Amino acid sequence: MRNGAISWTDPGDPGTDKTAPGTRKQRIKNHIRKAFGPSFLFFAALALSSAAFAYWIGGQDAMERALSQGGDLINSILPRLGAAFLIAGFVRALISQELIARWLGGRSGIRGMVIAEFAGAITPGGPVAAFSMIAALKLAGADRGVLVAFAAGWSLLGFQRLMLWEVPLLGTEFLAIRYASSILLPIVAGLIARKIPIDLTDPKEVA
Amino acid sequence: MSQGLIWMTAAVLGGLCLVRGGDRARRGVAFAFEQLILLLPRIFLAIIAASFLAVIIPQDMIGPYMGRESGVSGIFFATLAGAMVPGGPMVAYPLAVVFFGAGAGTPQIVAFLSAWSIFALHRILLFEMNLVGWRFTALRLISSLPIPILAGLIASRLTLFAW
């Protein structure tokens, strides 16, 4: 794999903040604005209207049930949240795009798919980072099974989303079940991909 | 995974960042801190909303479609529902919490989340088609078609032992 062929966009990387002083403050300001933006208002409206509706149909009793359930959930989530977010941050700081490109360079076969799935699962960043990685690997001529296994590994098992969302909201026991159920499936998808005769070369790219 | 284990994992990874040097540890903590600011208020509200919705939505509304007893047809239904979720994790995970509260089974939720993570339409339209191209998208979608169903079926085997 030629490193020069890999383009990697990760707009959310806090590592970029040292290039321009003051950017970090700006980004935190943006985060706060976004954290209390339209989707916050949506959730607030949803919480209020569902609370009102719960009171309307169930009275005091329903309110108490919902609040104690919500309280339990928050109690169990909050202490884990910090750890989950730190795990996401540390793995992100440890894994570089060069590392993943090096792992995947010229791999094929089942072994290649296993490595691709794992690489996809630990690739930090959101969809932009993952799909630009796939685009770069595709241009570099990677095996289609490897590409599909990487995409499935990222979307099904991507650690960053799991740490930021699945652990906080659904808990680690659920995560363990889902992980165990899905761990072989990106390989299955990669094997299917090799049988499907879709020509991946874009005529524009060749010309 | 207990609370101790998850904190221990965080500590080991943090130690690894320190050993590898550079500004890795600082970047890791900065990322965690910024995501906490970004997501905590909404996660908090999503949990509150989900707990009220779970009280409102009658158990027998979700149960027949996605409950533990709904079996394979429930897994199919959950796959369809997951593929149609209009948005990112901000929408999909709170929905999963609501479904759980309203009586959905673990294998069905596994199928729901797997289908969403593979077929999420906004992600395909906004990022995948532009960055990689429709040929790859088509290949990936066809190859990944059985994944949510298989994941749900495997989960229903696993939960027989674990639950």
Coordinates of C-alpha atoms in Angstrom, one line a residue:
Chain A
M1 CA 0.0 0.0 0.0
R2 CA 1.4 3.4 -1.0
N3 CA 0.9 5.7 1.9
G4 CA 0.6 8.7 -0.5
A5 CA -2.5 7.2 -1.9
I6 CA -4.4 7.3 1.4
S7 CA -6.3 10.5 1.9
W8 CA -7.8 10.8 5.3
T9 CA -10.2 13.4 6.5
D10 CA -11.0 13.6 10.2
P11 CA -12.5 17.0 11.0
G12 CA -13.2 16.1 14.6
D13 CA -9.7 15.3 15.6
P14 CA -8.6 17.3 18.6
G15 CA -5.0 16.7 17.6
T16 CA -5.3 19.4 15.0
D17 CA -5.8 22.1 17.6
K18 CA -2.1 22.8 18.1
T19 CA -1.7 24.3 14.6
A20 CA -3.8 27.3 15.6
P21 CA -4.1 28.6 19.1
G22 CA -7.6 29.5 20.1
T23 CA -9.2 26.9 17.8
R24 CA -9.7 24.6 20.7
K25 CA -11.7 27.2 22.6
Q26 CA -13.7 27.9 19.5
R27 CA -14.4 24.2 19.0
I28 CA -15.6 23.8 22.5
K29 CA -17.9 26.8 22.0
N30 CA -19.2 25.1 18.8
H31 CA -19.7 21.8 20.7
I32 CA -21.7 23.6 23.4
R33 CA -23.8 25.3 20.7
K34 CA -24.4 22.0 19.0
A35 CA -25.0 20.2 22.3
F36 CA -27.9 22.5 23.0
G37 CA -28.9 22.9 19.4
P38 CA -32.0 21.7 17.4
S39 CA -31.6 18.0 18.4
F40 CA -31.4 19.0 22.1
L41 CA -34.7 21.0 21.7
F42 CA -36.2 18.0 19.9
F43 CA -35.3 15.6 22.8
A44 CA -36.4 18.2 25.4
A45 CA -39.8 18.5 23.6
L46 CA -40.1 14.7 23.4
A47 CA -39.2 14.3 27.1
L48 CA -41.7 17.0 28.1
S49 CA -44.6 15.8 25.9
S50 CA -44.1 12.1 26.8
A51 CA -43.9 13.1 30.5
A52 CA -47.2 15.1 30.1
F53 CA -48.8 12.2 28.2
A54 CA -47.6 9.7 30.9
Y55 CA -49.2 11.8 33.6
W56 CA -52.4 12.1 31.6
I57 CA -52.8 8.4 31.1
G58 CA -51.1 7.0 34.2
G59 CA -51.2 9.8 36.7
Q60 CA -48.7 10.1 39.6
D61 CA -48.0 6.4 39.5
A62 CA -46.8 6.4 35.9
M63 CA -44.6 9.4 36.5
E64 CA -42.9 7.8 39.5
R65 CA -42.3 4.6 37.5
A66 CA -40.8 6.4 34.6
L67 CA -38.6 8.6 36.8
S68 CA -37.3 5.8 38.9
Q69 CA -36.6 3.8 35.7
G70 CA -34.8 6.8 34.2
G71 CA -33.0 7.4 37.4
D72 CA -31.7 3.8 37.6
L73 CA -30.6 4.0 34.0
I74 CA -28.7 7.3 34.6
N75 CA -27.2 5.9 37.8
S76 CA -25.8 2.9 36.0
I77 CA -24.7 4.9 32.9
L78 CA -23.0 7.9 34.3
P79 CA -20.1 6.2 36.1
R80 CA -19.3 4.2 33.0
L81 CA -19.7 7.1 30.6
G82 CA -16.4 8.8 31.5
A83 CA -14.5 5.5 31.1
A84 CA -16.2 4.7 27.8
F85 CA -15.4 8.1 26.4
L86 CA -11.8 7.9 27.5
I87 CA -11.4 4.5 25.8
A88 CA -12.7 6.0 22.6
G89 CA -10.2 8.9 22.9
F90 CA -7.2 6.8 23.8
V91 CA -7.7 4.2 21.0
R92 CA -8.2 7.1 18.6
A93 CA -4.9 8.6 19.7
L94 CA -3.1 5.3 19.4
I95 CA -4.4 4.3 15.9
S96 CA -3.2 6.3 12.9
Q97 CA -4.3 6.1 9.4
E98 CA -0.8 4.9 8.3
L99 CA -1.0 2.0 10.8
I100 CA -4.3 0.8 9.3
A101 CA -3.1 1.3 5.7
R102 CA 0.1 -0.7 6.5
W103 CA -2.0 -3.5 8.0
L104 CA -4.2 -3.7 5.0
G105 CA -1.6 -3.2 2.3
G106 CA -1.9 -6.0 -0.3
R107 CA -4.0 -8.3 1.9
S108 CA -6.5 -10.7 0.5
G109 CA -8.1 -14.0 1.3
I110 CA -9.8 -14.9 4.6
R111 CA -6.8 -13.7 6.5
G112 CA -7.1 -10.3 4.8
M113 CA -10.8 -10.1 5.6
V114 CA -10.1 -10.9 9.3
I115 CA -7.5 -8.2 9.5
A116 CA -9.8 -5.8 7.5
E117 CA -12.7 -6.4 9.9
F118 CA -10.5 -5.7 12.9
A119 CA -9.0 -2.6 11.3
G120 CA -12.5 -1.4 10.5
A121 CA -13.7 -1.9 14.0
I122 CA -10.8 0.2 15.5
T123 CA -10.8 2.9 12.8
P124 CA -11.4 6.1 14.7
G125 CA -13.7 8.8 13.4
G126 CA -17.2 8.9 11.9
P127 CA -18.4 8.0 8.4
V128 CA -16.2 10.5 6.6
A129 CA -13.0 9.0 8.0
A130 CA -14.2 5.4 7.3
F131 CA -15.4 6.0 3.8
S132 CA -12.4 8.0 2.7
M133 CA -10.3 5.1 4.0
I134 CA -12.3 2.7 1.8
A135 CA -12.1 5.0 -1.2
A136 CA -8.3 5.2 -0.8
L137 CA -8.0 1.4 -0.4
K138 CA -10.2 0.8 -3.4
L139 CA -8.0 3.1 -5.5
A140 CA -4.9 1.3 -4.3
G141 CA -6.5 -1.9 -5.7
A142 CA -7.6 -3.7 -2.5
D143 CA -9.5 -7.0 -2.8
R144 CA -13.3 -6.5 -2.8
G145 CA -13.8 -8.9 0.0
V146 CA -11.3 -6.9 2.1
L147 CA -13.1 -3.7 1.3
V148 CA -16.6 -5.1 2.2
A149 CA -15.2 -6.7 5.4
F150 CA -13.6 -3.4 6.4
A151 CA -16.9 -1.5 5.8
A152 CA -18.9 -4.1 7.7
G153 CA -16.4 -4.3 10.5
W154 CA -16.6 -0.5 10.9
S155 CA -20.3 -0.2 10.7
L156 CA -21.2 -3.2 12.9
L157 CA -18.4 -3.2 15.4
G158 CA -16.8 0.3 15.2
F159 CA -15.5 0.9 18.7
Q160 CA -16.0 4.6 18.7
R161 CA -19.8 4.5 18.2
L162 CA -20.0 1.6 20.6
M163 CA -18.2 3.5 23.3
L164 CA -20.0 6.8 22.7
W165 CA -23.5 5.3 22.3
E166 CA -24.0 1.6 22.9
V167 CA -22.2 1.3 26.2
P168 CA -24.0 4.4 27.7
L169 CA -27.5 3.6 26.5
L170 CA -27.7 -0.2 26.3
G171 CA -25.0 -1.4 28.6
T172 CA -22.1 -3.7 28.4
E173 CA -24.1 -7.0 28.7
F174 CA -26.1 -6.1 25.6
L175 CA -22.9 -5.1 23.8
A176 CA -21.3 -8.4 24.6
I177 CA -24.3 -10.3 23.1
R178 CA -24.4 -8.2 20.0
Y179 CA -20.6 -8.4 19.5
A180 CA -20.6 -12.1 19.9
S181 CA -23.5 -12.4 17.4
S182 CA -21.8 -10.2 14.8
I183 CA -18.2 -11.0 15.0
L184 CA -18.0 -13.5 12.1
L185 CA -20.5 -11.7 9.9
P186 CA -18.2 -9.2 8.1
I187 CA -16.2 -12.2 6.9
V188 CA -19.4 -13.8 5.6
A189 CA -20.2 -10.5 3.8
G190 CA -16.6 -10.4 2.4
L191 CA -17.0 -13.9 1.0
I192 CA -20.3 -13.1 -0.6
A193 CA -18.8 -9.9 -2.1
R194 CA -16.2 -12.0 -4.0
K195 CA -19.0 -13.9 -5.7
I196 CA -20.8 -10.8 -6.9
P197 CA -19.8 -9.5 -10.3
I198 CA -20.1 -5.8 -9.9
D199 CA -17.3 -4.0 -11.6
L200 CA -15.9 -1.6 -9.1
T201 CA -13.8 0.4 -11.5
D202 CA -15.4 3.7 -12.2
P203 CA -14.9 4.5 -16.0
K204 CA -14.1 8.1 -15.0
E205 CA -11.2 7.0 -12.8
V206 CA -9.7 4.9 -15.5
A207 CA -9.8 7.6 -18.1
Chain B
M1 CA -18.6 -5.9 31.9
S2 CA -18.5 -4.4 35.3
Q3 CA -17.6 -0.8 36.1
G4 CA -14.2 -1.8 37.4
L5 CA -13.3 -3.6 34.2
I6 CA -14.3 -0.7 31.9
W7 CA -12.3 1.8 34.0
M8 CA -9.3 -0.6 34.0
T9 CA -9.5 -0.8 30.2
A10 CA -9.5 2.9 30.1
A11 CA -6.5 3.1 32.4
V12 CA -4.5 0.5 30.5
L13 CA -5.1 2.3 27.2
G14 CA -4.2 5.6 28.9
G15 CA -1.0 4.0 30.1
L16 CA -0.3 2.8 26.6
C17 CA -0.7 6.4 25.3
L18 CA 1.8 7.6 27.9
V19 CA 4.3 5.0 26.9
R20 CA 4.0 5.6 23.2
G21 CA 4.6 9.3 24.1
G22 CA 4.0 12.3 21.9
D23 CA 0.8 14.1 22.9
R24 CA -1.3 10.9 22.6
A25 CA -2.6 10.9 26.2
R26 CA -3.5 14.6 26.0
R27 CA -5.3 14.1 22.7
G28 CA -7.2 11.1 24.1
V29 CA -8.4 13.0 27.2
A30 CA -9.2 16.1 25.0
F31 CA -11.4 13.9 22.7
A32 CA -13.2 12.3 25.6
F33 CA -13.8 15.7 27.2
E34 CA -15.1 17.3 24.0
Q35 CA -17.4 14.4 23.2
L36 CA -18.7 14.5 26.8
I37 CA -19.7 18.2 26.3
L38 CA -21.1 17.4 22.9
L39 CA -23.2 14.4 23.9
L40 CA -24.0 14.4 27.6
P41 CA -26.9 16.8 27.6
R42 CA -28.6 14.9 24.8
I43 CA -27.9 11.5 26.2
F44 CA -29.4 12.6 29.4
L45 CA -32.6 13.9 27.8
A46 CA -32.8 10.8 25.5
I47 CA -32.8 8.6 28.6
I48 CA -35.5 10.6 30.3
A49 CA -37.6 10.7 27.1
A50 CA -37.1 7.0 26.6
S51 CA -38.2 6.1 30.1
F52 CA -41.4 8.1 29.8
L53 CA -42.1 6.6 26.3
A54 CA -41.5 3.1 27.8
V55 CA -44.3 3.8 30.3
I56 CA -46.6 5.2 27.7
I57 CA -46.2 2.6 25.0
P58 CA -48.1 -0.5 26.0
Q59 CA -46.1 -3.7 26.3
D60 CA -48.5 -5.5 23.9
M61 CA -47.9 -2.9 21.2
I62 CA -44.2 -3.7 20.5
G63 CA -44.3 -7.2 22.0
P64 CA -46.1 -9.1 19.2
Y65 CA -43.8 -7.5 16.5
M66 CA -40.4 -7.4 18.2
G67 CA -40.9 -9.2 21.6
R68 CA -38.8 -12.2 22.7
E69 CA -41.6 -14.6 21.6
S70 CA -41.9 -13.0 18.1
G71 CA -38.9 -15.2 17.0
V72 CA -37.7 -15.2 13.4
S73 CA -40.6 -13.0 12.1
G74 CA -39.7 -10.5 14.9
I75 CA -36.1 -10.5 13.7
F76 CA -37.3 -9.8 10.1
F77 CA -39.6 -7.0 11.4
A78 CA -36.8 -5.5 13.5
T79 CA -34.4 -5.6 10.4
L80 CA -37.0 -3.7 8.4
A81 CA -37.5 -1.1 11.1
G82 CA -33.7 -0.7 11.6
A83 CA -33.1 -0.2 7.9
M84 CA -35.7 2.6 7.9
V85 CA -34.3 4.6 10.9
P86 CA -33.9 8.2 9.5
G87 CA -30.7 9.4 11.1
G88 CA -27.5 8.7 13.0
P89 CA -26.8 7.1 16.5
M90 CA -28.6 10.1 18.1
V91 CA -31.9 8.6 16.7
A92 CA -31.1 4.9 16.5
Y93 CA -29.9 4.2 20.1
P94 CA -32.7 6.1 22.0
L95 CA -35.2 4.2 19.8
A96 CA -33.6 0.9 20.8
V97 CA -33.9 1.9 24.4
V98 CA -37.6 2.7 23.9
F99 CA -38.2 -0.6 22.1
F100 CA -36.5 -2.4 24.9
G101 CA -38.7 -0.6 27.5
A102 CA -41.8 -1.5 25.4
G103 CA -41.0 -5.2 25.5
A104 CA -38.7 -5.9 22.5
G105 CA -36.4 -9.0 22.8
T106 CA -32.6 -8.8 22.8
P107 CA -32.2 -10.7 19.5
Q108 CA -34.7 -8.4 17.9
I109 CA -32.8 -5.3 19.1
V110 CA -29.6 -6.9 17.8
A111 CA -31.2 -7.2 14.4
F112 CA -32.6 -3.7 14.6
L113 CA -29.2 -2.1 15.4
S114 CA -27.3 -4.3 12.9
A115 CA -29.8 -3.3 10.1
W116 CA -29.5 0.4 11.0
S117 CA -25.7 0.3 11.1
I118 CA -25.5 -1.4 7.7
F119 CA -28.3 0.3 5.8
A120 CA -28.4 3.8 7.4
L121 CA -29.7 5.8 4.5
H122 CA -28.4 9.2 5.5
R123 CA -24.9 7.8 5.7
I124 CA -25.1 6.2 2.2
L125 CA -26.5 9.4 0.6
L126 CA -24.3 11.9 2.4
F127 CA -21.0 10.1 2.5
E128 CA -20.7 6.7 0.9
M129 CA -22.0 7.6 -2.6
N130 CA -19.8 10.7 -2.7
L131 CA -16.6 9.3 -1.2
V132 CA -16.6 5.8 -2.6
G133 CA -19.2 5.6 -5.4
W134 CA -22.4 3.8 -6.1
R135 CA -20.7 0.6 -7.4
F136 CA -19.1 -0.1 -4.1
T137 CA -22.3 0.9 -2.2
A138 CA -24.3 -1.7 -4.3
L139 CA -21.7 -4.4 -3.7
R140 CA -21.6 -3.7 0.0
L141 CA -25.4 -3.6 0.4
I142 CA -25.9 -6.9 -1.5
S143 CA -23.1 -8.7 0.3
S144 CA -24.3 -7.4 3.7
L145 CA -28.0 -8.2 3.2
P146 CA -28.0 -11.3 5.3
I147 CA -26.1 -9.8 8.2
P148 CA -28.9 -8.4 10.4
I149 CA -31.0 -11.6 10.1
L150 CA -28.0 -13.8 10.9
A151 CA -27.0 -11.6 13.8
G152 CA -30.5 -11.8 15.2
L153 CA -30.6 -15.5 14.8
I154 CA -27.2 -16.0 16.5
A155 CA -28.2 -13.7 19.3
S156 CA -31.4 -15.7 20.0
R157 CA -29.2 -18.8 20.3
L158 CA -26.7 -16.9 22.6
T159 CA -29.4 -15.4 24.8
L160 CA -30.8 -18.9 25.5
F161 CA -27.6 -19.5 27.5
A162 CA -26.8 -16.1 28.8
W163 CA -30.2 -15.0 30.0

